[in-house]
GROMACS .gro file of C-alpha atoms in nm:
model
  439
    1UNK     CA    1  11.015   4.064 -14.082
    2UNK     CA    2  11.106   3.693 -14.069
    3UNK     CA    3  11.355   3.546 -14.315
    4UNK     CA    4  11.082   3.334 -14.473
    5UNK     CA    5  10.867   3.637 -14.548
    6UNK     CA    6  11.169   3.835 -14.677
    7UNK     CA    7  11.253   3.557 -14.920
    8UNK     CA    8  10.887   3.544 -15.027
    9UNK     CA    9  10.893   3.914 -15.115
   10UNK     CA   10  11.234   3.893 -15.285
   11UNK     CA   11  11.109   3.619 -15.515
   12UNK     CA   12  10.838   3.857 -15.641
   13UNK     CA   13  11.104   4.072 -15.813
   14UNK     CA   14  11.253   3.776 -16.001
   15UNK     CA   15  11.128   3.609 -16.318
   16UNK     CA   16  10.788   3.441 -16.345
   17UNK     CA   17  10.957   3.101 -16.336
   18UNK     CA   18  11.096   3.163 -15.990
   19UNK     CA   19  10.760   3.297 -15.872
   20UNK     CA   20  10.581   2.981 -15.978
   21UNK     CA   21  10.847   2.761 -15.818
   22UNK     CA   22  10.817   2.956 -15.492
   23UNK     CA   23  10.440   2.918 -15.496
   24UNK     CA   24  10.466   2.541 -15.549
   25UNK     CA   25  10.714   2.513 -15.263
   26UNK     CA   26  10.486   2.712 -15.034
   27UNK     CA   27  10.184   2.499 -15.105
   28UNK     CA   28  10.377   2.176 -15.065
   29UNK     CA   29  10.464   2.282 -14.708
   30UNK     CA   30  10.094   2.322 -14.640
   31UNK     CA   31   9.986   1.982 -14.771
   32UNK     CA   32   9.875   2.109 -15.114
   33UNK     CA   33   9.977   1.933 -15.434
   34UNK     CA   34  10.059   2.086 -15.773
   35UNK     CA   35   9.710   2.027 -15.911
   36UNK     CA   36   9.562   2.229 -15.627
   37UNK     CA   37   9.807   2.516 -15.687
   38UNK     CA   38   9.695   2.528 -16.049
   39UNK     CA   39   9.335   2.594 -15.940
   40UNK     CA   40   9.435   2.955 -15.864
   41UNK     CA   41   9.748   3.014 -16.073
   42UNK     CA   42   9.736   3.394 -16.057
   43UNK     CA   43   9.765   3.429 -15.679
   44UNK     CA   44  10.024   3.370 -15.412
   45UNK     CA   45   9.977   3.377 -15.033
   46UNK     CA   46   9.885   3.728 -14.928
   47UNK     CA   47  10.063   3.681 -14.595
   48UNK     CA   48  10.398   3.645 -14.772
   49UNK     CA   49  10.362   4.003 -14.894
   50UNK     CA   50  10.204   4.231 -14.637
   51UNK     CA   51  10.370   4.389 -14.336
   52UNK     CA   52  10.318   4.719 -14.155
   53UNK     CA   53  10.535   4.910 -14.401
   54UNK     CA   54  10.253   4.907 -14.658
   55UNK     CA   55  10.027   5.114 -14.429
   56UNK     CA   56  10.287   5.318 -14.240
   57UNK     CA   57  10.229   5.653 -14.412
   58UNK     CA   58  10.135   6.008 -14.301
   59UNK     CA   59   9.784   5.970 -14.445
   60UNK     CA   60   9.707   5.712 -14.172
   61UNK     CA   61   9.858   5.897 -13.875
   62UNK     CA   62   9.522   6.015 -13.740
   63UNK     CA   63   9.384   5.662 -13.758
   64UNK     CA   64   9.701   5.526 -13.594
   65UNK     CA   65   9.667   5.764 -13.300
   66UNK     CA   66   9.304   5.667 -13.241
   67UNK     CA   67   9.379   5.293 -13.254
   68UNK     CA   68   9.682   5.323 -13.027
   69UNK     CA   69   9.482   5.527 -12.774
   70UNK     CA   70   9.199   5.270 -12.786
   71UNK     CA   71   9.442   4.981 -12.729
   72UNK     CA   72   9.592   5.159 -12.429
   73UNK     CA   73   9.251   5.233 -12.279
   74UNK     CA   74   9.140   4.869 -12.300
   75UNK     CA   75   9.482   4.727 -12.208
   76UNK     CA   76   9.491   4.513 -12.523
   77UNK     CA   77   9.826   4.361 -12.614
   78UNK     CA   78   9.776   4.347 -12.989
   79UNK     CA   79   9.532   4.429 -13.268
   80UNK     CA   80   9.518   4.364 -13.641
   81UNK     CA   81   9.302   4.596 -13.853
   82UNK     CA   82   9.205   4.588 -14.220
   83UNK     CA   83   8.980   4.817 -14.424
   84UNK     CA   84   8.835   4.726 -14.761
   85UNK     CA   85   8.615   4.913 -15.007
   86UNK     CA   86   8.445   4.761 -15.309
   87UNK     CA   87   8.674   4.455 -15.291
   88UNK     CA   88   8.991   4.668 -15.273
   89UNK     CA   89   9.210   4.639 -14.964
   90UNK     CA   90   9.288   4.996 -14.865
   91UNK     CA   91   9.460   4.939 -14.533
   92UNK     CA   92   9.614   4.656 -14.330
   93UNK     CA   93   9.822   4.706 -14.017
   94UNK     CA   94   9.907   4.550 -13.683
   95UNK     CA   95   9.933   4.742 -13.355
   96UNK     CA   96  10.095   4.647 -13.027
   97UNK     CA   97  10.240   4.303 -12.966
   98UNK     CA   98  10.186   3.967 -13.132
   99UNK     CA   99  10.402   3.816 -12.858
  100UNK     CA  100  10.516   4.070 -12.599
  101UNK     CA  101  10.743   3.829 -12.413
  102UNK     CA  102  10.936   3.757 -12.732
  103UNK     CA  103  10.940   4.121 -12.842
  104UNK     CA  104  10.740   4.038 -13.156
  105UNK     CA  105  10.535   4.331 -13.287
  106UNK     CA  106  10.193   4.266 -13.441
  107UNK     CA  107  10.198   4.262 -13.821
  108UNK     CA  108   9.908   4.215 -14.064
  109UNK     CA  109  10.043   3.871 -14.155
  110UNK     CA  110  10.006   3.735 -13.801
  111UNK     CA  111   9.740   3.468 -13.757
  112UNK     CA  112   9.468   3.514 -13.494
  113UNK     CA  113   9.173   3.316 -13.362
  114UNK     CA  114   8.856   3.461 -13.510
  115UNK     CA  115   8.610   3.283 -13.278
  116UNK     CA  116   8.251   3.284 -13.409
  117UNK     CA  117   8.348   3.466 -13.728
  118UNK     CA  118   8.433   3.104 -13.817
  119UNK     CA  119   8.058   3.042 -13.855
  120UNK     CA  120   8.064   3.257 -14.167
  121UNK     CA  121   8.318   3.021 -14.324
  122UNK     CA  122   8.105   2.719 -14.234
  123UNK     CA  123   7.787   2.878 -14.369
  124UNK     CA  124   7.955   2.963 -14.701
  125UNK     CA  125   8.075   2.604 -14.729
  126UNK     CA  126   7.720   2.481 -14.676
  127UNK     CA  127   7.587   2.720 -14.943
  128UNK     CA  128   7.851   2.598 -15.187
  129UNK     CA  129   7.751   2.236 -15.124
  130UNK     CA  130   7.387   2.332 -15.178
  131UNK     CA  131   7.477   2.488 -15.512
  132UNK     CA  132   7.650   2.165 -15.609
  133UNK     CA  133   7.338   1.966 -15.523
  134UNK     CA  134   7.508   1.774 -15.242
  135UNK     CA  135   7.262   1.899 -14.981
  136UNK     CA  136   6.980   2.155 -14.952
  137UNK     CA  137   6.874   2.391 -14.678
  138UNK     CA  138   6.578   2.159 -14.618
  139UNK     CA  139   6.792   1.847 -14.586
  140UNK     CA  140   6.748   1.666 -14.256
  141UNK     CA  141   7.066   1.652 -14.048
  142UNK     CA  142   7.012   1.351 -13.821
  143UNK     CA  143   6.888   0.996 -13.853
  144UNK     CA  144   6.742   0.785 -14.131
  145UNK     CA  145   6.716   0.998 -14.443
  146UNK     CA  146   6.945   1.260 -14.289
  147UNK     CA  147   7.309   1.345 -14.348
  148UNK     CA  148   7.434   1.208 -14.016
  149UNK     CA  149   7.279   0.862 -14.033
  150UNK     CA  150   7.547   0.650 -13.865
  151UNK     CA  151   7.444   0.435 -13.571
  152UNK     CA  152   7.578   0.702 -13.334
  153UNK     CA  153   7.295   0.933 -13.442
  154UNK     CA  154   7.009   0.683 -13.441
  155UNK     CA  155   6.928   0.680 -13.069
  156UNK     CA  156   6.873   1.044 -12.972
  157UNK     CA  157   6.678   1.084 -12.649
  158UNK     CA  158   6.447   1.342 -12.807
  159UNK     CA  159   6.282   1.239 -13.134
  160UNK     CA  160   6.263   1.604 -13.238
  161UNK     CA  161   6.631   1.578 -13.334
  162UNK     CA  162   6.514   1.400 -13.647
  163UNK     CA  163   6.321   1.709 -13.757
  164UNK     CA  164   6.627   1.938 -13.757
  165UNK     CA  165   6.725   2.070 -14.101
  166UNK     CA  166   7.043   2.231 -14.230
  167UNK     CA  167   6.872   2.570 -14.231
  168UNK     CA  168   6.762   2.526 -13.869
  169UNK     CA  169   7.127   2.488 -13.768
  170UNK     CA  170   7.243   2.780 -13.982
  171UNK     CA  171   6.980   3.007 -13.823
  172UNK     CA  172   7.029   2.879 -13.465
  173UNK     CA  173   6.681   2.725 -13.469
  174UNK     CA  174   6.782   2.365 -13.399
  175UNK     CA  175   6.635   2.347 -13.048
  176UNK     CA  176   6.967   2.366 -12.859
  177UNK     CA  177   6.978   2.574 -12.541
  178UNK     CA  178   7.229   2.641 -12.264
  179UNK     CA  179   7.023   2.494 -11.981
  180UNK     CA  180   7.328   2.297 -11.862
  181UNK     CA  181   7.591   2.513 -12.024
  182UNK     CA  182   7.744   2.505 -12.371
  183UNK     CA  183   7.879   2.150 -12.423
  184UNK     CA  184   8.168   2.290 -12.625
  185UNK     CA  185   8.285   2.500 -12.332
  186UNK     CA  186   8.206   2.279 -12.033
  187UNK     CA  187   8.422   1.977 -12.108
  188UNK     CA  188   8.531   1.958 -11.744
  189UNK     CA  189   8.171   1.948 -11.625
  190UNK     CA  190   8.088   1.672 -11.873
  191UNK     CA  191   8.380   1.468 -11.741
  192UNK     CA  192   8.242   1.502 -11.389
  193UNK     CA  193   7.879   1.437 -11.486
  194UNK     CA  194   7.965   1.137 -11.701
  195UNK     CA  195   8.239   1.005 -11.470
  196UNK     CA  196   8.501   1.018 -11.743
  197UNK     CA  197   8.875   0.987 -11.679
  198UNK     CA  198   8.972   1.181 -11.990
  199UNK     CA  199   8.809   1.460 -12.194
  200UNK     CA  200   8.536   1.325 -12.423
  201UNK     CA  201   8.627   1.234 -12.777
  202UNK     CA  202   8.414   1.387 -13.050
  203UNK     CA  203   8.208   1.069 -13.065
  204UNK     CA  204   8.153   1.072 -12.689
  205UNK     CA  205   8.064   1.442 -12.699
  206UNK     CA  206   7.804   1.379 -12.971
  207UNK     CA  207   7.661   1.093 -12.767
  208UNK     CA  208   7.634   1.321 -12.463
  209UNK     CA  209   7.460   1.598 -12.659
  210UNK     CA  210   7.212   1.361 -12.822
  211UNK     CA  211   7.131   1.228 -12.478
  212UNK     CA  212   6.991   1.567 -12.375
  213UNK     CA  213   6.643   1.686 -12.459
  214UNK     CA  214   6.605   1.982 -12.690
  215UNK     CA  215   6.497   2.307 -12.532
  216UNK     CA  216   6.229   2.376 -12.794
  217UNK     CA  217   6.084   2.230 -13.113
  218UNK     CA  218   6.320   2.295 -13.407
  219UNK     CA  219   6.213   2.586 -13.625
  220UNK     CA  220   5.974   2.739 -13.370
  221UNK     CA  221   6.225   2.965 -13.195
  222UNK     CA  222   6.592   3.051 -13.199
  223UNK     CA  223   6.877   3.041 -12.949
  224UNK     CA  224   7.238   3.111 -13.043
  225UNK     CA  225   7.414   2.775 -13.061
  226UNK     CA  226   7.775   2.672 -13.110
  227UNK     CA  227   7.660   2.310 -13.105
  228UNK     CA  228   7.456   2.361 -13.421
  229UNK     CA  229   7.760   2.477 -13.617
  230UNK     CA  230   7.970   2.193 -13.478
  231UNK     CA  231   7.711   1.953 -13.621
  232UNK     CA  232   7.722   2.140 -13.952
  233UNK     CA  233   8.098   2.079 -13.957
  234UNK     CA  234   8.039   1.707 -13.906
  235UNK     CA  235   7.771   1.712 -14.179
  236UNK     CA  236   8.022   1.871 -14.419
  237UNK     CA  237   8.265   1.589 -14.340
  238UNK     CA  238   7.999   1.326 -14.408
  239UNK     CA  239   7.884   1.479 -14.737
  240UNK     CA  240   8.234   1.540 -14.875
  241UNK     CA  241   8.409   1.235 -14.732
  242UNK     CA  242   8.692   1.463 -14.616
  243UNK     CA  243   8.796   1.611 -14.282
  244UNK     CA  244   8.615   1.942 -14.233
  245UNK     CA  245   8.933   2.152 -14.233
  246UNK     CA  246   9.079   1.987 -14.542
  247UNK     CA  247   8.764   2.027 -14.748
  248UNK     CA  248   8.711   2.391 -14.651
  249UNK     CA  249   9.074   2.486 -14.713
  250UNK     CA  250   9.094   2.310 -15.049
  251UNK     CA  251   8.749   2.374 -15.195
  252UNK     CA  252   8.640   2.705 -15.042
  253UNK     CA  253   8.933   2.908 -14.908
  254UNK     CA  254   9.198   2.833 -15.172
  255UNK     CA  255   8.971   2.938 -15.462
  256UNK     CA  256   8.916   3.264 -15.270
  257UNK     CA  257   9.292   3.323 -15.258
  258UNK     CA  258   9.309   3.240 -14.884
  259UNK     CA  259   9.591   2.998 -14.812
  260UNK     CA  260   9.696   3.076 -14.454
  261UNK     CA  261   9.376   2.982 -14.270
  262UNK     CA  262   9.361   2.682 -14.036
  263UNK     CA  263   9.177   2.532 -13.744
  264UNK     CA  264   9.357   2.647 -13.431
  265UNK     CA  265   9.499   2.445 -13.144
  266UNK     CA  266   9.455   2.442 -12.770
  267UNK     CA  267   9.798   2.538 -12.640
  268UNK     CA  268  10.059   2.806 -12.702
  269UNK     CA  269  10.334   2.551 -12.771
  270UNK     CA  270  10.120   2.391 -13.044
  271UNK     CA  271  10.034   2.716 -13.222
  272UNK     CA  272  10.068   2.750 -13.600
  273UNK     CA  273  10.367   2.922 -13.758
  274UNK     CA  274  10.299   3.297 -13.753
  275UNK     CA  275  10.020   3.275 -13.496
  276UNK     CA  276   9.993   3.544 -13.230
  277UNK     CA  277  10.003   3.475 -12.859
  278UNK     CA  278   9.676   3.531 -12.666
  279UNK     CA  279   9.630   3.717 -12.341
  280UNK     CA  280   9.364   3.736 -12.072
  281UNK     CA  281   9.255   4.068 -11.918
  282UNK     CA  282   9.442   4.180 -11.608
  283UNK     CA  283   9.177   4.067 -11.356
  284UNK     CA  284   9.142   3.717 -11.501
  285UNK     CA  285   9.242   3.430 -11.275
  286UNK     CA  286   9.393   3.095 -11.378
  287UNK     CA  287   9.155   2.801 -11.421
  288UNK     CA  288   9.204   2.426 -11.412
  289UNK     CA  289   9.303   2.271 -11.742
  290UNK     CA  290   9.011   2.097 -11.917
  291UNK     CA  291   9.192   1.764 -11.874
  292UNK     CA  292   9.126   1.797 -11.498
  293UNK     CA  293   9.485   1.697 -11.422
  294UNK     CA  294   9.529   1.967 -11.157
  295UNK     CA  295   9.725   2.200 -11.386
  296UNK     CA  296   9.628   2.567 -11.360
  297UNK     CA  297   9.630   2.755 -11.690
  298UNK     CA  298   9.535   3.084 -11.849
  299UNK     CA  299   9.179   3.035 -11.969
  300UNK     CA  300   9.274   3.100 -12.332
  301UNK     CA  301   9.522   2.809 -12.326
  302UNK     CA  302   9.344   2.502 -12.193
  303UNK     CA  303   9.045   2.640 -12.008
  304UNK     CA  304   8.826   2.456 -12.259
  305UNK     CA  305   8.881   2.217 -12.549
  306UNK     CA  306   8.904   2.485 -12.819
  307UNK     CA  307   8.973   2.227 -13.091
  308UNK     CA  308   8.625   2.075 -13.053
  309UNK     CA  309   8.468   2.397 -13.186
  310UNK     CA  310   8.550   2.312 -13.549
  311UNK     CA  311   8.344   2.542 -13.772
  312UNK     CA  312   8.161   2.701 -13.479
  313UNK     CA  313   8.464   2.902 -13.371
  314UNK     CA  314   8.790   2.723 -13.442
  315UNK     CA  315   8.944   2.907 -13.739
  316UNK     CA  316   9.258   3.120 -13.730
  317UNK     CA  317   9.365   3.358 -14.005
  318UNK     CA  318   9.531   3.688 -14.075
  319UNK     CA  319   9.297   3.984 -14.098
  320UNK     CA  320   9.391   4.068 -14.461
  321UNK     CA  321   9.310   3.710 -14.565
  322UNK     CA  322   8.981   3.734 -14.377
  323UNK     CA  323   8.910   4.049 -14.580
  324UNK     CA  324   8.990   3.855 -14.897
  325UNK     CA  325   8.740   3.590 -14.792
  326UNK     CA  326   8.469   3.850 -14.729
  327UNK     CA  327   8.541   4.004 -15.070
  328UNK     CA  328   8.472   3.659 -15.216
  329UNK     CA  329   8.120   3.634 -15.071
  330UNK     CA  330   7.986   3.991 -15.098
  331UNK     CA  331   7.821   3.989 -15.441
  332UNK     CA  332   8.048   4.263 -15.579
  333UNK     CA  333   8.239   4.222 -15.903
  334UNK     CA  334   8.586   4.333 -15.793
  335UNK     CA  335   8.687   3.986 -15.674
  336UNK     CA  336   8.504   3.679 -15.809
  337UNK     CA  337   8.272   3.525 -15.550
  338UNK     CA  338   8.302   3.165 -15.436
  339UNK     CA  339   7.922   3.136 -15.423
  340UNK     CA  340   7.650   3.259 -15.657
  341UNK     CA  341   7.479   3.596 -15.629
  342UNK     CA  342   7.163   3.406 -15.535
  343UNK     CA  343   7.344   3.247 -15.240
  344UNK     CA  344   7.494   3.582 -15.138
  345UNK     CA  345   7.144   3.732 -15.145
  346UNK     CA  346   7.010   3.443 -14.936
  347UNK     CA  347   7.285   3.486 -14.676
  348UNK     CA  348   7.236   3.862 -14.651
  349UNK     CA  349   6.856   3.868 -14.662
  350UNK     CA  350   6.690   4.073 -14.389
  351UNK     CA  351   6.386   3.884 -14.262
  352UNK     CA  352   6.303   4.051 -13.932
  353UNK     CA  353   6.478   4.152 -13.611
  354UNK     CA  354   6.418   3.815 -13.447
  355UNK     CA  355   6.555   3.586 -13.719
  356UNK     CA  356   6.923   3.505 -13.749
  357UNK     CA  357   7.069   3.527 -14.101
  358UNK     CA  358   7.273   3.246 -14.256
  359UNK     CA  359   7.627   3.269 -14.120
  360UNK     CA  360   7.626   3.640 -14.050
  361UNK     CA  361   7.534   3.751 -13.697
  362UNK     CA  362   7.302   4.033 -13.804
  363UNK     CA  363   7.168   4.197 -14.117
  364UNK     CA  364   7.021   4.548 -14.106
  365UNK     CA  365   6.735   4.661 -14.331
  366UNK     CA  366   6.968   4.918 -14.491
  367UNK     CA  367   7.212   4.647 -14.603
  368UNK     CA  368   7.467   4.660 -14.321
  369UNK     CA  369   7.608   4.318 -14.228
  370UNK     CA  370   7.813   4.217 -13.928
  371UNK     CA  371   7.976   3.908 -13.785
  372UNK     CA  372   8.136   3.911 -13.440
  373UNK     CA  373   8.323   3.655 -13.235
  374UNK     CA  374   8.458   3.626 -12.882
  375UNK     CA  375   8.675   3.370 -12.706
  376UNK     CA  376   8.904   3.387 -12.408
  377UNK     CA  377   9.197   3.586 -12.547
  378UNK     CA  378   9.022   3.703 -12.863
  379UNK     CA  379   8.763   3.951 -12.989
  380UNK     CA  380   8.679   3.983 -13.359
  381UNK     CA  381   8.439   4.197 -13.563
  382UNK     CA  382   8.359   4.220 -13.933
  383UNK     CA  383   8.131   4.507 -14.039
  384UNK     CA  384   8.024   4.548 -14.400
  385UNK     CA  385   7.850   4.875 -14.483
  386UNK     CA  386   7.609   4.956 -14.770
  387UNK     CA  387   7.862   5.200 -14.921
  388UNK     CA  388   8.104   4.914 -14.985
  389UNK     CA  389   8.335   4.974 -14.690
  390UNK     CA  390   8.426   4.673 -14.479
  391UNK     CA  391   8.610   4.710 -14.148
  392UNK     CA  392   8.770   4.408 -13.978
  393UNK     CA  393   8.947   4.406 -13.643
  394UNK     CA  394   9.077   4.114 -13.436
  395UNK     CA  395   9.248   4.136 -13.096
  396UNK     CA  396   9.475   3.889 -12.922
  397UNK     CA  397   9.344   3.989 -12.578
  398UNK     CA  398   9.030   3.949 -12.372
  399UNK     CA  399   8.851   4.234 -12.198
  400UNK     CA  400   8.621   4.224 -11.900
  401UNK     CA  401   8.324   4.297 -12.128
  402UNK     CA  402   8.338   3.958 -12.299
  403UNK     CA  403   8.103   3.923 -12.595
  404UNK     CA  404   7.968   4.275 -12.541
  405UNK     CA  405   8.306   4.416 -12.645
  406UNK     CA  406   8.204   4.401 -13.012
  407UNK     CA  407   7.994   4.713 -12.951
  408UNK     CA  408   8.306   4.902 -12.846
  409UNK     CA  409   8.486   4.782 -13.158
  410UNK     CA  410   8.191   4.905 -13.365
  411UNK     CA  411   8.214   5.246 -13.200
  412UNK     CA  412   8.584   5.254 -13.285
  413UNK     CA  413   8.500   5.183 -13.649
  414UNK     CA  414   8.263   5.480 -13.650
  415UNK     CA  415   8.542   5.705 -13.521
  416UNK     CA  416   8.802   5.570 -13.761
  417UNK     CA  417   8.571   5.607 -14.061
  418UNK     CA  418   8.601   5.986 -14.027
  419UNK     CA  419   8.967   5.964 -14.133
  420UNK     CA  420   8.900   5.788 -14.463
  421UNK     CA  421   8.884   6.107 -14.671
  422UNK     CA  422   9.256   6.156 -14.624
  423UNK     CA  423   9.351   5.813 -14.753
  424UNK     CA  424   9.516   5.730 -15.086
  425UNK     CA  425   9.325   5.516 -15.333
  426UNK     CA  426   9.492   5.178 -15.377
  427UNK     CA  427   9.438   4.802 -15.356
  428UNK     CA  428   9.677   4.595 -15.146
  429UNK     CA  429   9.520   4.281 -15.288
  430UNK     CA  430   9.711   4.359 -15.608
  431UNK     CA  431  10.029   4.265 -15.422
  432UNK     CA  432   9.894   3.910 -15.428
  433UNK     CA  433   9.887   3.892 -15.809
  434UNK     CA  434  10.169   3.712 -15.988
  435UNK     CA  435  10.321   3.966 -16.227
  436UNK     CA  436  10.447   3.786 -16.535
  437UNK     CA  437  10.740   3.941 -16.719
  438UNK     CA  438  10.816   3.916 -17.089
  439UNK     CA  439  11.107   3.692 -17.178
   0.00000   0.00000   0.00000
C-alpha cells in the first residue's frame, strides 16, 4: 500500500478533529474547497480505505480461484471486482497486475477506464438537471430554441438536427450512424479527409459532424451512438456554465460519496495518480498515433483521441466507487439516491426489446439492468439483479472479442454467484463513514 493511503487509514484511528483536517486536505488537492467538503461531511474518500486485505479471507477462496483461472484463460493482466447487495458493499478486490512492469499488484483502489459505463454518469446528470427544471427530456438540443444555440450549431447540413431532443440522444435515437465510422474514434481519418495538419479541436470536430447528413429521422429508429452522448456532455456544459467534468464531479459524484472519479487522459505518462496501466491483447499490433506524426503506439495509448469522448466513455474510477455511484441511483433506501425515485423508475423502465433505456445499456422485463463498456485496453460490466445483488468488473486489458467480451464477463458473474452463500454479511461502505469519538 502506498504511503499516502497508509496515512489516510492511520488518520481514521485518531480523533475526529484530525479526520476532518485530513478530509479537507484531501479535497484541496483535488480542486475542492471547504464549502464543497461540507456538502457531504460524513464521508471520506473510499479509495483511501480499501485494499485487498479487506476481502482476503477463506470465505472468498472459491471465488478467488475462479477469477484467477478466468484471468489466466483470457490472458488479462489485471481485474478489479466488486459485489454489492441492497446498497451494502460485500466484496472488493483486485487481481493480477495494475502495472506489471512496475510490479504493482491490482488493488480495489486503483482507477480504471470504464468506457461506455460513463454514459450512465452522463444520463444521471441529465436526469438531475431535469429535476431542477434546467432542461427536460423534450428539450431541443440544437439551434434556435435549443440548448446548443451558438453560431457553431446554426448551420447544420441536415435540418433534421434541429428536431433532436435530449431524450433522443439518451436513447440513441438522434439519427447518428457509423456510415463513415465513429467520429470519436476516427480522428486520423478526419484529418486526412479535411486536410488538417493537427487533430481537430472540439469545435472543429463538432463542425465536421454537423456537416454530415443524419442516417435517419430522429426518433424513428435507434443506432448506438457515442456522438450523441458527447453532445449531451456539451449540453450539460452549456446549461450549467461549467466544464462537464467539474459540474459532474461537484454536483453529482461528490454528493454520492464518489471523490476519486475523473475524465481520463490519452497517454500513460499523463495518467491520474492511482490509475492502472492498460494492455492490448497479445495479437494486437501497434498503430499510428492519432496525431499522424509517424509515431507507432499501442492502440490504448494514442490510437484515438480518448479525451474527446467526454461523457460518452471518458470516465475513470475505482470499482468500489463505481459501486457507490450505482447504489446512489438504484431506488433502494440503504444509500440516499442522487435522483428521485421517479427518475430512477424512468431510467430503468422496460419499454420493449428494441428501445434503449436512459443511460443503461439494457433493461430486462424481470428488472435486471446492465451497463457495459469496451475500449482498447479496457472491458467493463455492471449487472444489477432483481434480488438486489450488483456485480461490477473492470479489466485493464483488451481481448480479441472486443465489445462481445461483456457476455463472457456475464457468464463469470453467473459462476461466481454460486459462492455467495459462504460469504460473511458486512458492508465495506461503512469504512467510508467518519466515526466521531466523544471528547
